[in-house]
Amino acid sequence: MSYKCVVLIKQVPDTRAITGDAMNDDGTVNRSKLASIPNPDDLHALEVALEIKEKFGATVTAISMGLPEATEVLREALYRGADNAILVTDRRCAGSDTLATSHILSCAIKKVGADIVLCGRHSIDGETAQVGPQIAEFIDAAQITCVGELKGVDGNSITARRVLDNGWQDVKAPLPCLLTVTDQANEPRVGAATRLMKYKNATTAANYDGDVNELKEKNLLIEQYDLDQLGVDLSRVGFEGSPTKINRTQKVILEAKEVKEISPTQEGISAMVKELIEDHSIN
Amino acid sequence: MANFFRDNDDIQFLLKSMDLATLADLMEGDYSSAKDCDYAPKNADEAIENYFLVLDSLGSLCGDFVAPRSEAMDRQGNRLTEDGKVLRPDGMYEILDKLAKAEVMGMTLPHKYGGLNFPGLMLAVANEMISRGDAALMNIFGLQGIGETLNAFASEEIKDEYLYDLAKGKKTGAMVLTEPEAGSDLQNVKVKAFQDAQGNWYLNGVKRFITNGCGEVHLVLAKSEPDRSGGLGLSLFVCDSDPSIKIRRIEDKLGIHASPTCEVFYDNTPCKIVGERQRGLVTYVMALMNGARIGIASQSVGIAEGAYRVARDFASTREQFGAPIDQLPAVRDMLIDMKIAVEECRALLYETCRVVDHEVGNEKILNNPEASKELKKETKKKQRMIKRYAAMLTPMSKYLASEMSNKVTYDCIQVLGGSGFMRDYPAERLYRDARVTSIYEGTSQLQIVAAVRGVTNGTAEKYIEELASREFAPEFEELLQILAKDAKILSETAAFVKDQGVKYMDLYGAKLVDMAAKIIIGYLFVSQASSKYDMQVDSANGEKVSMKQRKAAIAKRYIEHNSPNIEAWSKNIMSGSVSSLENFDELAGAAQTEV
């Protein structure tokens, strides 16, 4: 059988390359100083989806919610092997918190249908790790979080290994199922050369000047949906529909105030270990 | 997140300074492939965009996936099981899988076989990045020449059978030439090819030092004409991995540990002939070897790039006498020379690729039944000199780059001092890996024999004239005058050598080729400094500097340093000293034949 996999990919600022001017004074991210990239964990999720496609047979649809520029991460998914890509973009999405975002994305997933939904465990900008589990609830699917390894897909069930603090846990769940994937699951592939050459021209109808049918025929059309087309409950999106209210943000600059030199001798290291035990840094 | 394409300013600058549109036109012709192949480019701009996209993607694979596995692969090496199966290091299986998924194993093969139809220049860039990640991997990745040879000379049936699988990375190849008694002298190949009553071909005999002999597609040079001696007795064959092929041993080597070097026994192995009988060595292997030489030049540059970076980083952080050692004049001098040496060989390599790609492109035009008579006539005229340039530049590039790689990796250890000698740093691995580059695919001595012909028969003179007629920025007039003077010295020296005969030419070949190479690259550096394209790059003090300004400074240092050497080499060559030929017996003493 061919499984329907949906992979959720978010375009995020590359917070791993953060510098002093990465934040604006109002506490928002200065996007001009940070490159936009696909959220790293999401690429691990995509790799699991491609593994399912290659080993068990599946179609892979990548969905991203964001600004029109998010087509870039969808193209990246197509380069690596996704069969289709969908952009959910609507001004009314602005200000959505994790719950509102989960609601919107679950509407998109319901529209295309899915046996297996895959997303990164968390995003490197928000870091909440809430969207995946909330979507599972919205679409009434089982969920396996913190996946470190896909064990297999068999008929109507999926088995994966969860990575826990003190070990691991193998979980078998019925389909439909949502997986949140960690960076331990795999090392993602890079784009395939012939797909790079082909899908570099993939875009949404809104961004294309020519005949959209032509784009569609060549399988280069990235579908674009707004909230109306997805049947989203508008009272549950945007600033107004988001229960999370940000009171204030604070810039925290971590500075090393005290430096202590430890001599690289048996005595020096013993003294350091003793001190760390005494102040409960280690025990 | 390392990306060996993005982090290399020199590669970016060179590619953006070059006329890639003409190369794309030569590769794609009228771009009609786009009608049948959904990823083929529709015009030159799209082709160039494709080159950069694919190289960028491969650059990230090399930086993030290949390089971190290199040390472990070097230590683990290949193992031969009792039943003759080669087990690669664990990392190599993972890398080959990722490379196959990246669809980069047929970069220069035509679209119809799943290839990318890229110019050879792009394969050279890829080979360089791969080698920087892991030198031994290049010995498998770089065997794309096997597909190229089949594409150029084999029947349609053979092409259909093998090329798609090679391009998709489902199969890897082995170039099976060397035998215990036939290394540099391939005319002496003894492995037999014979036919049965139905006309089917079989191979029998032992081949040695076969890189990736465990590969699935073997291209084998064998003796098909028992009564003919020399090259005309040999033909080229292709066969699949088969139970009749036995890997008898794998070599225990100094470097490139992750590349299996096999002794292969063909026990009446069924095979197919490639192209025509008797052309195996004289036509097909010669073409294959030229591509392989460019491959090794790329590998050499890649290893040296890696070594330079190790040395540069170390020198900036290692403190002695109260400051980083890159403040010490002797270390500075060494670092600058290493950096320029890498850029010197990259400049010659890319120029060589450009010329060879023109040769390949022209050949396509000449073989195209639809090309007009005028175009063919014009192309034929150009092709005569292009072929001569390619025949000189290819061995020159291989010789220069491989010797440079040895020197730069040697200096890398020197910069690291005691730490460089330890296995804690990659310096010693790079040094070991570089060592073979000046040996395989033709030793430096053989490259010089091939290149010196071009230096003495007027090819170099003509080519240097062409280089000198390029457009340069006016501020380089003084440097151009030095180069013109050097070129005059070269012509006089070459004429002198020619009069002394072949033995004398071979005796002084290295110095003569060095002279020509330094002049050619001098022009290439001035040409780069005069490029229409410019970019800002980081300098050592953290400030941005224009790449053209950097190249101008390099050109000045390079030309001013080399000009006195060129004069000295010339004097040395024209001294007429033949002691190596006439006084060998007393100078070298007797060989100790008993062990």
PDB file of N, CA, C and O in Angstrom, chain A residues 14 16 47 54 79 187-198 200-201 218, chain B residues 1 38-39 46 49-50 53-54 57 60-61 65 69 98 101-103 116 118 168:
ATOM      1  N   ASP A  14      18.150  31.512  11.132  1.00  0.00           N
ATOM      2  CA  ASP A  14      19.213  30.594  11.560  1.00  0.00           C
ATOM      3  C   ASP A  14      19.807  31.071  12.880  1.00  0.00           C
ATOM      4  O   ASP A  14      20.807  31.777  12.916  1.00  0.00           O
ATOM      5  N   ARG A  16      21.425  29.565  14.932  1.00  0.00           N
ATOM      6  CA  ARG A  16      22.733  28.997  15.284  1.00  0.00           C
ATOM      7  C   ARG A  16      23.850  29.962  14.898  1.00  0.00           C
ATOM      8  O   ARG A  16      24.978  29.835  15.333  1.00  0.00           O
ATOM      9  N   GLU A  47      13.377  13.505   6.150  1.00  0.00           N
ATOM     10  CA  GLU A  47      14.204  12.330   5.833  1.00  0.00           C
ATOM     11  C   GLU A  47      13.480  11.042   6.246  1.00  0.00           C
ATOM     12  O   GLU A  47      13.524  10.048   5.522  1.00  0.00           O
ATOM     13  N   GLU A  54      10.717   5.282   0.390  1.00  0.00           N
ATOM     14  CA  GLU A  54      11.616   4.351  -0.302  1.00  0.00           C
ATOM     15  C   GLU A  54      11.454   2.906   0.164  1.00  0.00           C
ATOM     16  O   GLU A  54      11.531   1.978  -0.623  1.00  0.00           O
ATOM     17  N   TYR A  79      13.464  19.396  -3.642  1.00  0.00           N
ATOM     18  CA  TYR A  79      14.825  18.997  -4.055  1.00  0.00           C
ATOM     19  C   TYR A  79      15.187  17.639  -3.465  1.00  0.00           C
ATOM     20  O   TYR A  79      15.831  16.815  -4.072  1.00  0.00           O
ATOM     21  N   GLU A 187      20.729  11.357   9.352  1.00  0.00           N
ATOM     22  CA  GLU A 187      21.441  12.513   8.807  1.00  0.00           C
ATOM     23  C   GLU A 187      20.803  12.803   7.455  1.00  0.00           C
ATOM     24  O   GLU A 187      20.912  11.992   6.537  1.00  0.00           O
ATOM     25  N   PRO A 188      20.109  13.943   7.326  1.00  0.00           N
ATOM     26  CA  PRO A 188      19.361  14.189   6.096  1.00  0.00           C
ATOM     27  C   PRO A 188      20.246  14.229   4.859  1.00  0.00           C
ATOM     28  O   PRO A 188      21.393  14.644   4.926  1.00  0.00           O
ATOM     29  N   ARG A 189      19.661  13.785   3.762  1.00  0.00           N
ATOM     30  CA  ARG A 189      20.340  13.859   2.466  1.00  0.00           C
ATOM     31  C   ARG A 189      20.381  15.302   1.993  1.00  0.00           C
ATOM     32  O   ARG A 189      19.667  16.152   2.543  1.00  0.00           O
ATOM     33  N   VAL A 190      21.168  15.569   0.951  1.00  0.00           N
ATOM     34  CA  VAL A 190      21.085  16.882   0.296  1.00  0.00           C
ATOM     35  C   VAL A 190      20.152  16.734  -0.899  1.00  0.00           C
ATOM     36  O   VAL A 190      19.738  15.627  -1.239  1.00  0.00           O
ATOM     37  N   GLY A 191      19.831  17.830  -1.546  1.00  0.00           N
ATOM     38  CA  GLY A 191      18.953  17.783  -2.706  1.00  0.00           C
ATOM     39  C   GLY A 191      19.559  16.927  -3.810  1.00  0.00           C
ATOM     40  O   GLY A 191      20.769  16.889  -3.979  1.00  0.00           O
ATOM     41  N   ALA A 192      18.701  16.233  -4.566  1.00  0.00           N
ATOM     42  CA  ALA A 192      19.183  15.429  -5.691  1.00  0.00           C
ATOM     43  C   ALA A 192      19.414  16.350  -6.882  1.00  0.00           C
ATOM     44  O   ALA A 192      18.584  17.218  -7.167  1.00  0.00           O
ATOM     45  N   ALA A 193      20.521  16.134  -7.576  1.00  0.00           N
ATOM     46  CA  ALA A 193      20.920  17.071  -8.632  1.00  0.00           C
ATOM     47  C   ALA A 193      19.823  17.306  -9.676  1.00  0.00           C
ATOM     48  O   ALA A 193      19.497  18.448  -9.990  1.00  0.00           O
ATOM     49  N   THR A 194      19.221  16.233 -10.173  1.00  0.00           N
ATOM     50  CA  THR A 194      18.232  16.448 -11.241  1.00  0.00           C
ATOM     51  C   THR A 194      16.987  17.150 -10.683  1.00  0.00           C
ATOM     52  O   THR A 194      16.310  17.887 -11.384  1.00  0.00           O
ATOM     53  N   ARG A 195      16.703  16.945  -9.413  1.00  0.00           N
ATOM     54  CA  ARG A 195      15.557  17.625  -8.797  1.00  0.00           C
ATOM     55  C   ARG A 195      15.877  19.099  -8.551  1.00  0.00           C
ATOM     56  O   ARG A 195      15.010  19.956  -8.687  1.00  0.00           O
ATOM     57  N   LEU A 196      17.132  19.371  -8.177  1.00  0.00           N
ATOM     58  CA  LEU A 196      17.530  20.776  -8.022  1.00  0.00           C
ATOM     59  C   LEU A 196      17.340  21.506  -9.347  1.00  0.00           C
ATOM     60  O   LEU A 196      16.827  22.617  -9.403  1.00  0.00           O
ATOM     61  N   MET A 197      17.783  20.834 -10.410  1.00  0.00           N
ATOM     62  CA  MET A 197      17.733  21.460 -11.734  1.00  0.00           C
ATOM     63  C   MET A 197      16.287  21.681 -12.182  1.00  0.00           C
ATOM     64  O   MET A 197      15.976  22.657 -12.824  1.00  0.00           O
ATOM     65  N   LYS A 198      15.419  20.743 -11.800  1.00  0.00           N
ATOM     66  CA  LYS A 198      14.015  20.856 -12.201  1.00  0.00           C
ATOM     67  C   LYS A 198      13.229  21.804 -11.284  1.00  0.00           C
ATOM     68  O   LYS A 198      12.602  22.760 -11.739  1.00  0.00           O
ATOM     69  N   LYS A 200      13.996  24.031  -9.135  1.00  0.00           N
ATOM     70  CA  LYS A 200      14.381  25.428  -8.851  1.00  0.00           C
ATOM     71  C   LYS A 200      13.335  26.366  -9.461  1.00  0.00           C
ATOM     72  O   LYS A 200      13.187  27.506  -9.025  1.00  0.00           O
ATOM     73  N   ASN A 201      12.599  25.892 -10.462  1.00  0.00           N
ATOM     74  CA  ASN A 201      11.565  26.701 -11.109  1.00  0.00           C
ATOM     75  C   ASN A 201      10.182  26.506 -10.487  1.00  0.00           C
ATOM     76  O   ASN A 201       9.203  27.085 -10.971  1.00  0.00           O
ATOM     77  N   LYS A 218       3.900  20.637 -15.681  1.00  0.00           N
ATOM     78  CA  LYS A 218       5.292  20.232 -15.430  1.00  0.00           C
ATOM     79  C   LYS A 218       5.517  19.834 -13.970  1.00  0.00           C
ATOM     80  O   LYS A 218       6.640  19.594 -13.562  1.00  0.00           O
TER      81      LYS A 218
ATOM     82  N   MET B   1      27.683  23.985  10.438  1.00  0.00           N
ATOM     83  CA  MET B   1      27.227  23.612   9.100  1.00  0.00           C
ATOM     84  C   MET B   1      28.296  24.036   8.090  1.00  0.00           C
ATOM     85  O   MET B   1      28.408  25.197   7.746  1.00  0.00           O
ATOM     86  N   ASP B  38      13.076  16.839 -18.334  1.00  0.00           N
ATOM     87  CA  ASP B  38      12.470  17.936 -17.579  1.00  0.00           C
ATOM     88  C   ASP B  38      13.465  18.708 -16.713  1.00  0.00           C
ATOM     89  O   ASP B  38      13.117  19.735 -16.148  1.00  0.00           O
ATOM     90  N   TYR B  39      14.688  18.204 -16.575  1.00  0.00           N
ATOM     91  CA  TYR B  39      15.653  18.978 -15.786  1.00  0.00           C
ATOM     92  C   TYR B  39      16.751  19.616 -16.632  1.00  0.00           C
ATOM     93  O   TYR B  39      17.630  20.292 -16.106  1.00  0.00           O
ATOM     94  N   GLU B  46      20.233  29.386 -17.326  1.00  0.00           N
ATOM     95  CA  GLU B  46      19.693  28.311 -16.499  1.00  0.00           C
ATOM     96  C   GLU B  46      20.754  27.230 -16.258  1.00  0.00           C
ATOM     97  O   GLU B  46      20.844  26.678 -15.153  1.00  0.00           O
ATOM     98  N   GLU B  49      22.988  28.463 -13.559  1.00  0.00           N
ATOM     99  CA  GLU B  49      22.289  28.374 -12.261  1.00  0.00           C
ATOM    100  C   GLU B  49      22.340  26.929 -11.751  1.00  0.00           C
ATOM    101  O   GLU B  49      22.577  26.684 -10.564  1.00  0.00           O
ATOM    102  N   ASN B  50      22.170  25.988 -12.682  1.00  0.00           N
ATOM    103  CA  ASN B  50      22.241  24.568 -12.304  1.00  0.00           C
ATOM    104  C   ASN B  50      23.620  24.203 -11.764  1.00  0.00           C
ATOM    105  O   ASN B  50      23.727  23.478 -10.768  1.00  0.00           O
ATOM    106  N   LEU B  53      23.874  25.520  -8.232  1.00  0.00           N
ATOM    107  CA  LEU B  53      22.973  24.819  -7.294  1.00  0.00           C
ATOM    108  C   LEU B  53      23.529  23.454  -6.904  1.00  0.00           C
ATOM    109  O   LEU B  53      23.553  23.088  -5.721  1.00  0.00           O
ATOM    110  N   VAL B  54      23.977  22.710  -7.905  1.00  0.00           N
ATOM    111  CA  VAL B  54      24.452  21.349  -7.642  1.00  0.00           C
ATOM    112  C   VAL B  54      25.764  21.378  -6.857  1.00  0.00           C
ATOM    113  O   VAL B  54      25.953  20.611  -5.908  1.00  0.00           O
ATOM    114  N   SER B  57      25.072  22.228  -3.257  1.00  0.00           N
ATOM    115  CA  SER B  57      24.498  21.096  -2.541  1.00  0.00           C
ATOM    116  C   SER B  57      25.585  20.062  -2.212  1.00  0.00           C
ATOM    117  O   SER B  57      25.672  19.553  -1.090  1.00  0.00           O
ATOM    118  N   SER B  60      27.854  21.141   0.603  1.00  0.00           N
ATOM    119  CA  SER B  60      27.349  20.924   1.950  1.00  0.00           C
ATOM    120  C   SER B  60      27.484  19.448   2.346  1.00  0.00           C
ATOM    121  O   SER B  60      27.808  19.117   3.481  1.00  0.00           O
ATOM    122  N   LEU B  61      27.281  18.556   1.405  1.00  0.00           N
ATOM    123  CA  LEU B  61      27.475  17.124   1.683  1.00  0.00           C
ATOM    124  C   LEU B  61      28.941  16.854   2.052  1.00  0.00           C
ATOM    125  O   LEU B  61      29.225  16.103   2.995  1.00  0.00           O
ATOM    126  N   PHE B  65      28.971  15.911   5.851  1.00  0.00           N
ATOM    127  CA  PHE B  65      28.819  14.453   5.906  1.00  0.00           C
ATOM    128  C   PHE B  65      30.117  13.703   5.623  1.00  0.00           C
ATOM    129  O   PHE B  65      30.450  12.747   6.319  1.00  0.00           O
ATOM    130  N   ARG B  69      33.678  11.978   8.532  1.00  0.00           N
ATOM    131  CA  ARG B  69      33.908  10.525   8.519  1.00  0.00           C
ATOM    132  C   ARG B  69      35.323  10.149   8.072  1.00  0.00           C
ATOM    133  O   ARG B  69      35.713   8.987   8.117  1.00  0.00           O
ATOM    134  N   LYS B  98      24.665   8.419   0.177  1.00  0.00           N
ATOM    135  CA  LYS B  98      24.274   9.841   0.095  1.00  0.00           C
ATOM    136  C   LYS B  98      24.628  10.422  -1.282  1.00  0.00           C
ATOM    137  O   LYS B  98      23.877  11.234  -1.826  1.00  0.00           O
ATOM    138  N   LYS B 101      22.067   9.334  -3.739  1.00  0.00           N
ATOM    139  CA  LYS B 101      20.826  10.100  -3.566  1.00  0.00           C
ATOM    140  C   LYS B 101      20.996  11.522  -4.092  1.00  0.00           C
ATOM    141  O   LYS B 101      20.029  12.144  -4.538  1.00  0.00           O
ATOM    142  N   ALA B 102      22.212  12.041  -4.004  1.00  0.00           N
ATOM    143  CA  ALA B 102      22.457  13.402  -4.507  1.00  0.00           C
ATOM    144  C   ALA B 102      22.556  13.419  -6.034  1.00  0.00           C
ATOM    145  O   ALA B 102      22.637  14.493  -6.637  1.00  0.00           O
ATOM    146  N   GLU B 103      22.564  12.236  -6.653  1.00  0.00           N
ATOM    147  CA  GLU B 103      22.584  12.107  -8.124  1.00  0.00           C
ATOM    148  C   GLU B 103      23.760  12.841  -8.762  1.00  0.00           C
ATOM    149  O   GLU B 103      23.597  13.538  -9.754  1.00  0.00           O
ATOM    150  N   LEU B 116      24.086  14.689 -15.792  1.00  0.00           N
ATOM    151  CA  LEU B 116      23.797  16.121 -15.674  1.00  0.00           C
ATOM    152  C   LEU B 116      24.292  16.915 -16.879  1.00  0.00           C
ATOM    153  O   LEU B 116      23.977  18.093 -17.018  1.00  0.00           O
ATOM    154  N   PHE B 118      27.128  18.193 -17.443  1.00  0.00           N
ATOM    155  CA  PHE B 118      27.917  19.360 -17.040  1.00  0.00           C
ATOM    156  C   PHE B 118      29.266  19.362 -17.757  1.00  0.00           C
ATOM    157  O   PHE B 118      29.768  18.300 -18.125  1.00  0.00           O
ATOM    158  N   LYS B 168      23.397   6.943 -11.726  1.00  0.00           N
ATOM    159  CA  LYS B 168      22.541   6.961 -10.533  1.00  0.00           C
ATOM    160  C   LYS B 168      23.267   6.429  -9.297  1.00  0.00           C
ATOM    161  O   LYS B 168      22.665   6.310  -8.226  1.00  0.00           O
TER     162      LYS B 168
END
